[in-house]
XYZ file of C-alpha atoms in Angstrom:
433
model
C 15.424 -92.898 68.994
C 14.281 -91.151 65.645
C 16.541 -92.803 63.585
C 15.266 -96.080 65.499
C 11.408 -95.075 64.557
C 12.848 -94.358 60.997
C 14.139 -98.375 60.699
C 11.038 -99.774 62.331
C 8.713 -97.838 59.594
C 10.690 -99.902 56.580
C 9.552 -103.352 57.611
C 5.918 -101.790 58.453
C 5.494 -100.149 54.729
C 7.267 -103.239 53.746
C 4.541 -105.662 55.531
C 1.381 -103.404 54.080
C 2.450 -103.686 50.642
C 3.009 -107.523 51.034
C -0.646 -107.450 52.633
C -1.843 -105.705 49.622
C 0.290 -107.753 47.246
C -1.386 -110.857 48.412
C -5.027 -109.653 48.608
C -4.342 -108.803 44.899
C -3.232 -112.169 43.865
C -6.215 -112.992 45.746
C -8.904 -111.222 43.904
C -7.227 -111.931 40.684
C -7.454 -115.772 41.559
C -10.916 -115.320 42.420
C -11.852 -113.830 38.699
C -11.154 -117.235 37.119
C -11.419 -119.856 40.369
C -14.536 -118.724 41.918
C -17.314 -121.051 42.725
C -19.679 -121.097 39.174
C -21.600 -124.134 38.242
C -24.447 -125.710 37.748
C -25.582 -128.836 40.137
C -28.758 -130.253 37.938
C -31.768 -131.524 40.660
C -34.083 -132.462 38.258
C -34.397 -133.790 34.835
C -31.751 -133.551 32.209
C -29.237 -130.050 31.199
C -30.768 -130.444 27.564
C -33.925 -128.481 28.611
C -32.023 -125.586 28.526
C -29.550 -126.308 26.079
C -31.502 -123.967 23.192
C -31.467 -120.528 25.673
C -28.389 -118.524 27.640
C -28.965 -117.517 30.733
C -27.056 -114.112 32.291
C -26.585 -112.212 34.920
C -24.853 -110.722 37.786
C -23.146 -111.348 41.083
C -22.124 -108.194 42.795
C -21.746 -106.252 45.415
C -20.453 -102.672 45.892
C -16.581 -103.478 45.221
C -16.562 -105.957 42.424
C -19.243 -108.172 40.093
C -19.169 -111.792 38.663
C -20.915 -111.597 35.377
C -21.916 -115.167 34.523
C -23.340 -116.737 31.345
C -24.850 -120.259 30.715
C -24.745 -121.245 26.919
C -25.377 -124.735 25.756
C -25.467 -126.074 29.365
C -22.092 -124.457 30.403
C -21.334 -121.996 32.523
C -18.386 -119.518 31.860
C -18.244 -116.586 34.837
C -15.549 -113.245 35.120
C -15.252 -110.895 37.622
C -14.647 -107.503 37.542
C -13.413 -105.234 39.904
C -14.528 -101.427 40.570
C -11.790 -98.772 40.179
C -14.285 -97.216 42.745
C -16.924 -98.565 45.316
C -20.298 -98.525 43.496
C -23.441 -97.644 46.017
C -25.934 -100.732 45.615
C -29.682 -99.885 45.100
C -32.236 -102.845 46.086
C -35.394 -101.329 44.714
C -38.518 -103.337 45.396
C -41.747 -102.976 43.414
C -44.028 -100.736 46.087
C -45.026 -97.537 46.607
C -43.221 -96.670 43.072
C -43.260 -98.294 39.992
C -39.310 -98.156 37.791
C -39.233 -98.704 34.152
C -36.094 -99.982 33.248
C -34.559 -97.119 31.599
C -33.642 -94.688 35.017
C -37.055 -93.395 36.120
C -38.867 -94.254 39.080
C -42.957 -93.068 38.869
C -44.712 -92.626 42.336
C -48.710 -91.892 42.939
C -50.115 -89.870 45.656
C -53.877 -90.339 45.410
C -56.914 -88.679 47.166
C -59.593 -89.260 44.993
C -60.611 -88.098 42.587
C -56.973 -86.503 41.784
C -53.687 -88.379 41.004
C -50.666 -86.759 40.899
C -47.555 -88.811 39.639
C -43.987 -87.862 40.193
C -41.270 -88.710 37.780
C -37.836 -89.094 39.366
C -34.432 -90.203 37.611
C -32.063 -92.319 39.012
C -29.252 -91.758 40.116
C -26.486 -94.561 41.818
C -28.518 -95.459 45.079
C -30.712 -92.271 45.373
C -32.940 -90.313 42.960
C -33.928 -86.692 41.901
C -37.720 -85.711 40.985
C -37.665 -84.547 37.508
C -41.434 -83.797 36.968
C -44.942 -84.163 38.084
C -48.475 -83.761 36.888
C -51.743 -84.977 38.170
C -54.672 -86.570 36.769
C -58.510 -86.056 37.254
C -60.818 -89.191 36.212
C -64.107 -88.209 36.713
C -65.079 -91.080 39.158
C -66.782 -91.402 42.608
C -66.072 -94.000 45.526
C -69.248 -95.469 47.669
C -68.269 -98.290 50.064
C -71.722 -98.316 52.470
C -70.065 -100.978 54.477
C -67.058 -98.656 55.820
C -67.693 -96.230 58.034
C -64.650 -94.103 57.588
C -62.980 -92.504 54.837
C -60.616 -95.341 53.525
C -60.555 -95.976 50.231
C -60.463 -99.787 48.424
C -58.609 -100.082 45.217
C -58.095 -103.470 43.284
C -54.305 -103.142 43.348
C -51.574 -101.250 45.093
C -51.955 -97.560 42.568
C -48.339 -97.942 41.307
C -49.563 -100.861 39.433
C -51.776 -98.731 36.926
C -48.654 -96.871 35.647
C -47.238 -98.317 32.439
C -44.432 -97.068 29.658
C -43.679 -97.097 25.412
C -40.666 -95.467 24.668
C -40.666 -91.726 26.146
C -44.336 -91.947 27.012
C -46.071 -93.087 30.227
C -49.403 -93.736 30.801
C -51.638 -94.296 33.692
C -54.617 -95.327 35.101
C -56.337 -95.982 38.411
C -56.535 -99.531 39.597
C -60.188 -99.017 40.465
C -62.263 -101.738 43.014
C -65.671 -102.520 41.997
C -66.709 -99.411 44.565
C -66.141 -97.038 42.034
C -68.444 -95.236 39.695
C -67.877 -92.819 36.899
C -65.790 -92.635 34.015
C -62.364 -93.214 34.125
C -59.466 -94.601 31.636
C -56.168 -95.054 30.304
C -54.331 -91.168 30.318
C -51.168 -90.282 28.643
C -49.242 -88.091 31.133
C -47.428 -84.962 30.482
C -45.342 -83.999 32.975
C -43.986 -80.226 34.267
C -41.381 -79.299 35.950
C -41.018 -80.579 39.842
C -42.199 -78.260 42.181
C -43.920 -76.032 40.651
C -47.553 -77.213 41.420
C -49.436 -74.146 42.258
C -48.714 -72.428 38.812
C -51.955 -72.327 36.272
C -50.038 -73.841 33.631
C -53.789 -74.237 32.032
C -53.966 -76.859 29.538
C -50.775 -77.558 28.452
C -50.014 -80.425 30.828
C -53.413 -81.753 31.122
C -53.216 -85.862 30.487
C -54.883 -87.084 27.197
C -57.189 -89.522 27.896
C -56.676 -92.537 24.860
C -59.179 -95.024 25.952
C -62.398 -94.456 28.130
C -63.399 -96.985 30.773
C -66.948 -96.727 31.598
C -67.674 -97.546 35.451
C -71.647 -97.032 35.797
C -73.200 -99.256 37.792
C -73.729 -102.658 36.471
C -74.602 -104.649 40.139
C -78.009 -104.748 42.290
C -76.100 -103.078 45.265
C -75.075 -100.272 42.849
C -71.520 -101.418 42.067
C -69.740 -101.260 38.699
C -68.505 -104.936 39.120
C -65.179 -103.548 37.215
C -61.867 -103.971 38.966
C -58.742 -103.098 36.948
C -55.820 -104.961 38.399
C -52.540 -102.884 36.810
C -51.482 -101.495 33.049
C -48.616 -102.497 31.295
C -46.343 -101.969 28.650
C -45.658 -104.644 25.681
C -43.787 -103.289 22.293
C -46.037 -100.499 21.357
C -48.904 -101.864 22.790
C -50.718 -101.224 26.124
C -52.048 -104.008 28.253
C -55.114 -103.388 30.536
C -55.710 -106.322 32.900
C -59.764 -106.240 34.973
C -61.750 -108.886 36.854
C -65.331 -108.733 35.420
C -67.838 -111.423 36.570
C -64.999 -113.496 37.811
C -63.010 -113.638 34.418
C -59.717 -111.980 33.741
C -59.641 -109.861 30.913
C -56.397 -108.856 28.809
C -56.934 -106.157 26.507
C -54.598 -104.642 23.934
C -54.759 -100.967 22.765
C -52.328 -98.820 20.696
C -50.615 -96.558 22.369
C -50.932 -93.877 20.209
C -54.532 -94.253 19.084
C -56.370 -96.102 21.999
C -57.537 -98.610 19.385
C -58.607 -101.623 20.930
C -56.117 -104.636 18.935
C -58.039 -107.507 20.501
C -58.723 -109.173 24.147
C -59.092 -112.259 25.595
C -60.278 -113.859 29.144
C -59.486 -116.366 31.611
C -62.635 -117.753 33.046
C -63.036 -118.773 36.549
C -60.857 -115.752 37.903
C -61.875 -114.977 41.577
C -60.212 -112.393 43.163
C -60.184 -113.083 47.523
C -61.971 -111.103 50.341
C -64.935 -109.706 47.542
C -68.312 -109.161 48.705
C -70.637 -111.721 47.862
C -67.917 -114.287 46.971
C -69.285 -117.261 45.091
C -66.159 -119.136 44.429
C -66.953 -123.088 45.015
C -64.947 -124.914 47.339
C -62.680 -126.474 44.713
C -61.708 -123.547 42.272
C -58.685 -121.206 43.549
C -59.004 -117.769 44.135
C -55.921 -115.787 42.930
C -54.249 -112.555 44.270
C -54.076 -109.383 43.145
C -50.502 -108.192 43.254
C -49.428 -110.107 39.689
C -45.690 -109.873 39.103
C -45.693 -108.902 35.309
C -42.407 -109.677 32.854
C -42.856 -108.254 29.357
C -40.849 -109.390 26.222
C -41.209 -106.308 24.016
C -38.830 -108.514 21.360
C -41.231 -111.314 20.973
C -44.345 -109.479 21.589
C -45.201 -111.545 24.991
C -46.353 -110.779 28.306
C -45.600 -112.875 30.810
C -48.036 -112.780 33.791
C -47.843 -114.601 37.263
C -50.308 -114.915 39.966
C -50.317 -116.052 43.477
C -53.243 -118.976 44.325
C -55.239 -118.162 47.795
C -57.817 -120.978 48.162
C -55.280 -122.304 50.875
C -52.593 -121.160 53.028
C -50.650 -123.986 51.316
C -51.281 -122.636 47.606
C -49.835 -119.490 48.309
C -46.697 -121.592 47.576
C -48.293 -122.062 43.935
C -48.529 -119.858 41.203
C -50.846 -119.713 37.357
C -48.531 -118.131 35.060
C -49.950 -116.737 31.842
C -47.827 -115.832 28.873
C -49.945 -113.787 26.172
C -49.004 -113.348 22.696
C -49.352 -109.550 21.033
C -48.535 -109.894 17.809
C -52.180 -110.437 15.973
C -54.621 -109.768 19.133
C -54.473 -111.158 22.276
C -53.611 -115.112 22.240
C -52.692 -117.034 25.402
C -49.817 -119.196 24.660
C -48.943 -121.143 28.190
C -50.756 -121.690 31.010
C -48.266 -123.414 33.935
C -49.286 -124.130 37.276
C -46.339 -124.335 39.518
C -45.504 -124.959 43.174
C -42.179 -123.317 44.358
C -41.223 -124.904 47.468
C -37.304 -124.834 47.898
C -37.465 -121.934 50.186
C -38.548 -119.087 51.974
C -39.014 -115.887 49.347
C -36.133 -113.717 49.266
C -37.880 -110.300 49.236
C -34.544 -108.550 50.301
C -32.340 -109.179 48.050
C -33.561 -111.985 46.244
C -34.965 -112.135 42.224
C -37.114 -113.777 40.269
C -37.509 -113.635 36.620
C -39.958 -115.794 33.589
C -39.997 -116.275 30.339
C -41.475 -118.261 27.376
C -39.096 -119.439 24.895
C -38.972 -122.375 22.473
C -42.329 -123.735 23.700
C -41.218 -123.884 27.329
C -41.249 -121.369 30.408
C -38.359 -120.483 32.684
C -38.258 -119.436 35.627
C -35.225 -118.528 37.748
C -36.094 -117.789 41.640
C -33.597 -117.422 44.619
C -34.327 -118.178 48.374
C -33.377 -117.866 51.837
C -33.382 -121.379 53.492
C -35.970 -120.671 56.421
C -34.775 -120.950 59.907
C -35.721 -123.705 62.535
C -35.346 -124.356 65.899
C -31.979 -125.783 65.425
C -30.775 -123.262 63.612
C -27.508 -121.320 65.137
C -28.430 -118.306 63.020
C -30.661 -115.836 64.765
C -31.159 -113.119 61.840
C -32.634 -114.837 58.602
C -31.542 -112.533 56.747
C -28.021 -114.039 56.828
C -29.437 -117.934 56.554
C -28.235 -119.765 53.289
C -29.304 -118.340 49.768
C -29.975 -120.658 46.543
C -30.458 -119.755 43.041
C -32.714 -121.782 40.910
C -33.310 -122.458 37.157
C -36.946 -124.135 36.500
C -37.971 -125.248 32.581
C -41.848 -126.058 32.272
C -43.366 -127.766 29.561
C -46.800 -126.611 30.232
C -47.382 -127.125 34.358
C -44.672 -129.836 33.549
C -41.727 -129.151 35.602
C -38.980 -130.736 33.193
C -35.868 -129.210 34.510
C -34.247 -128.096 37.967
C -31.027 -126.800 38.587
C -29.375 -124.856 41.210
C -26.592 -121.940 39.948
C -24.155 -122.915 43.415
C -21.687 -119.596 43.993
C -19.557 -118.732 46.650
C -22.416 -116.139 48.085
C -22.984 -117.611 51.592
C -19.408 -116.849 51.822
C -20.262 -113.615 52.768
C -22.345 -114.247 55.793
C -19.993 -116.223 57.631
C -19.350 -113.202 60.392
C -23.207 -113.145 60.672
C -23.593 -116.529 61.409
C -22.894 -116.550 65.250
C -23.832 -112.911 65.879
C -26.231 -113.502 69.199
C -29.896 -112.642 68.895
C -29.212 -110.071 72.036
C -27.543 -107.640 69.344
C -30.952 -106.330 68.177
C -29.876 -106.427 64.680
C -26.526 -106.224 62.351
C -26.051 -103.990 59.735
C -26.745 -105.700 56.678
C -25.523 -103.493 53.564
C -25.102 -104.361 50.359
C -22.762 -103.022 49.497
C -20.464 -105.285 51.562
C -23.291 -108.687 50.898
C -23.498 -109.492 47.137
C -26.629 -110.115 45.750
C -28.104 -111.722 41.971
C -29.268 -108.898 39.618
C -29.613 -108.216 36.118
C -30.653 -112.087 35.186
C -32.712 -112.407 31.757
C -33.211 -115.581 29.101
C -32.510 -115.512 25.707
């Protein structure tokens, strides 16, 4: 009987190896035959003949890095020695920089303290904090209770040149004071309750007055988010329904130059005045710098209609000499429902045009088998604009969806499936050039 058991094992070991023989030849097949290419939608490939597109495929085993370069598409895979934990950070509640460090901001007014963590695979490790102490008040007489209004979620005032971040508070319209832009030092995590004096205090590089400039005793002020482009800070407010975009050094707080957008309204303000046929816009901006060509990319969501929240102003600013607005596009991006998840969107301005690349989830209907939309159909598009003139469309088509198959007839009864990417790939690390 043991000698028996002894036989029967040689075929088994025999079997696995085959089994991992041909999943082998399998993934190696898949590094050169896998899905890549571009099915054009609208207009002609020669809109974005002059840029290359790149980016990622990936999940935690393996990525596809792909690159589009005169049109064509060329893709390789690679595949992990070791799994590689995925981390799908979304902007909220903490603001990343794209060099490892994740900034958070725990407010109660009139103190900010900031926490600097580094990351680390899919989790991270607080580094340092420090806190910051604008001398400003809050008076809302219409709320009764103790909630406090800001212009933009408070992650949004945190911005970054080189080693240095700065901060300051997205304040509403309801605050008073003086506040401004602060260069943050921080000390080590944890230690809070040690007098460390002044050696951490923030440096404040540009003051932002907030007295009272409105009847009802309002500043009329409402600073939307700081950000980062070269080594120049950008400061974005709503004053009497313009946007403003000024420009300071970093180092100095010298103002560089500003310009405005007229006709800005913000939704939901007190005393609105926005006629019937203007667009208000919202607050959360998605924000894509180009420290190389001294640009700033800006993109805001329309709200005069529950149909224009489809739409979207995008601003690009130039930095070089001043403040200079160098496209305005109005766009509608309908080929989908938003992948918040694990979708990605990225813009730039290049060669006169802007380009946008956006993925979606294809939104369920009644006739849909799939009952978690999680798991519906993903697409990947590339948009050129000349002006609000959509000139190109094209759809990157991948084997993706591939990987929801098993989710596809899950009942709704289940509650839920465990959807973790590390098994699910997912688009990252796209940029234009």
């Amino acid at each position: 009987m043991e000698k028996l058991k002894k036989h029967v094992a040689i075929p088994a070991m025999a079997l696995a190896i085959a089994i991992l023989i041909v999943m082998a030849i399998y993934t190696y097949r898949l590094k050169d035959n896998g899905e890549f290419e571009i099915k054009d939608l609208v207009g002609s490939r020669e809109a974005i003949q002059d840029v290359t597109i790149s980016g990622q495929l990936r999940d935690g085993v393996h990525r596809t890095l792909f690159r589009v370069e005169k049109g064509q598409i060329s893709a390789n895979t690679e595949i992990f020695r070791q799994p590689k934990w995925t981390d799908m950070y979304r902007f909220g509640g903490s603001k990343r920089t794209g060099d490892g460090m994740e900034y958070s901001i725990e407010n109660s007014i009139p103190s900010y303290t900031i926490t600097a963590r580094k990351i680390k695979d899919y989790y991270s490790v607080p580094l340092g904090s420090t806190e910051v102490n604008p001398s400003i008040a809050y008076r809302n007489p219409d709320r009764q209770d103790n909630s406090v209004t800001y212009a933009n979620r408070t992650e949004y005032g945190l911005a970054k040149v080189g080693d240095k971040v700065y901060y300051t508070v997205p304040v509403s319209s309801y605050f008073t004071g003086s506040s401004g832009i602060y260069e943050l030092k921080f000390h080590e995590w944890g230690f809070n309750s040690i007098d460390y004096g002044d050696a951490f205090a923030p440096r404040k590089i540009v003051d932002i007055n907030l007295e009272a400039k409105e009847p009802d005793g309002q500043s009329g002020i409402e600073i939307l988010g700081l950000e980062a482009v070269g080594h120049r800070l950008a400061l974005l407010s709503v004053e009497n329904n313009k946007l403003f975009i000024r420009s300071y050094d970093n180092e100095s707080g010298q103002l560089l130059g500003e310009t405005s957008i007229p006709r800005f309204y913000l939704p939901a303000r007190q005393g609105d005045d926005r006629p019937e046929d203007i667009a208000g816009y919202y607050e959360e901006y998605e924000a894509y710098p180009d420290a190389d060509h001294n640009r700033l990319t800006l993109s805001f969501v329309r709200s005069s209609s529950e149909r224009d929240r489809l739409h979207r102003t995008i601003l690009t600013m130039d930095f070089t000499d001043g403040v200079k607005v160098v496209d305005t596009t109005n766009a509608g991006f309908e080929d989908g429902k938003e992948d918040t998840f694990s979708g990605i969107t990225y813009m730039c301005y290049r060669n006169g045009k802007l380009f946008v690349i956006k993925s979606y989830r294809e939104a369920l209907t009644e006739q849909t088998r799939i009952a978690y939309d999680i798991a519906s159909p993903k697409h990947l598009y590339i948009y050129a604009y000349n002006h609000s003139e959509l000139i190109y469309k094209g759809e990157l088509v991948t084997e993706l969806d591939e990987d929801n198959i098993q989710a596809y007839n899950l009942p709704a009864s289940l509650g839920g499936f465990s959807y973790d990417q590390m098994e699910y790939r997912y688009f990252t690390h796209v940029v234009v050039e």
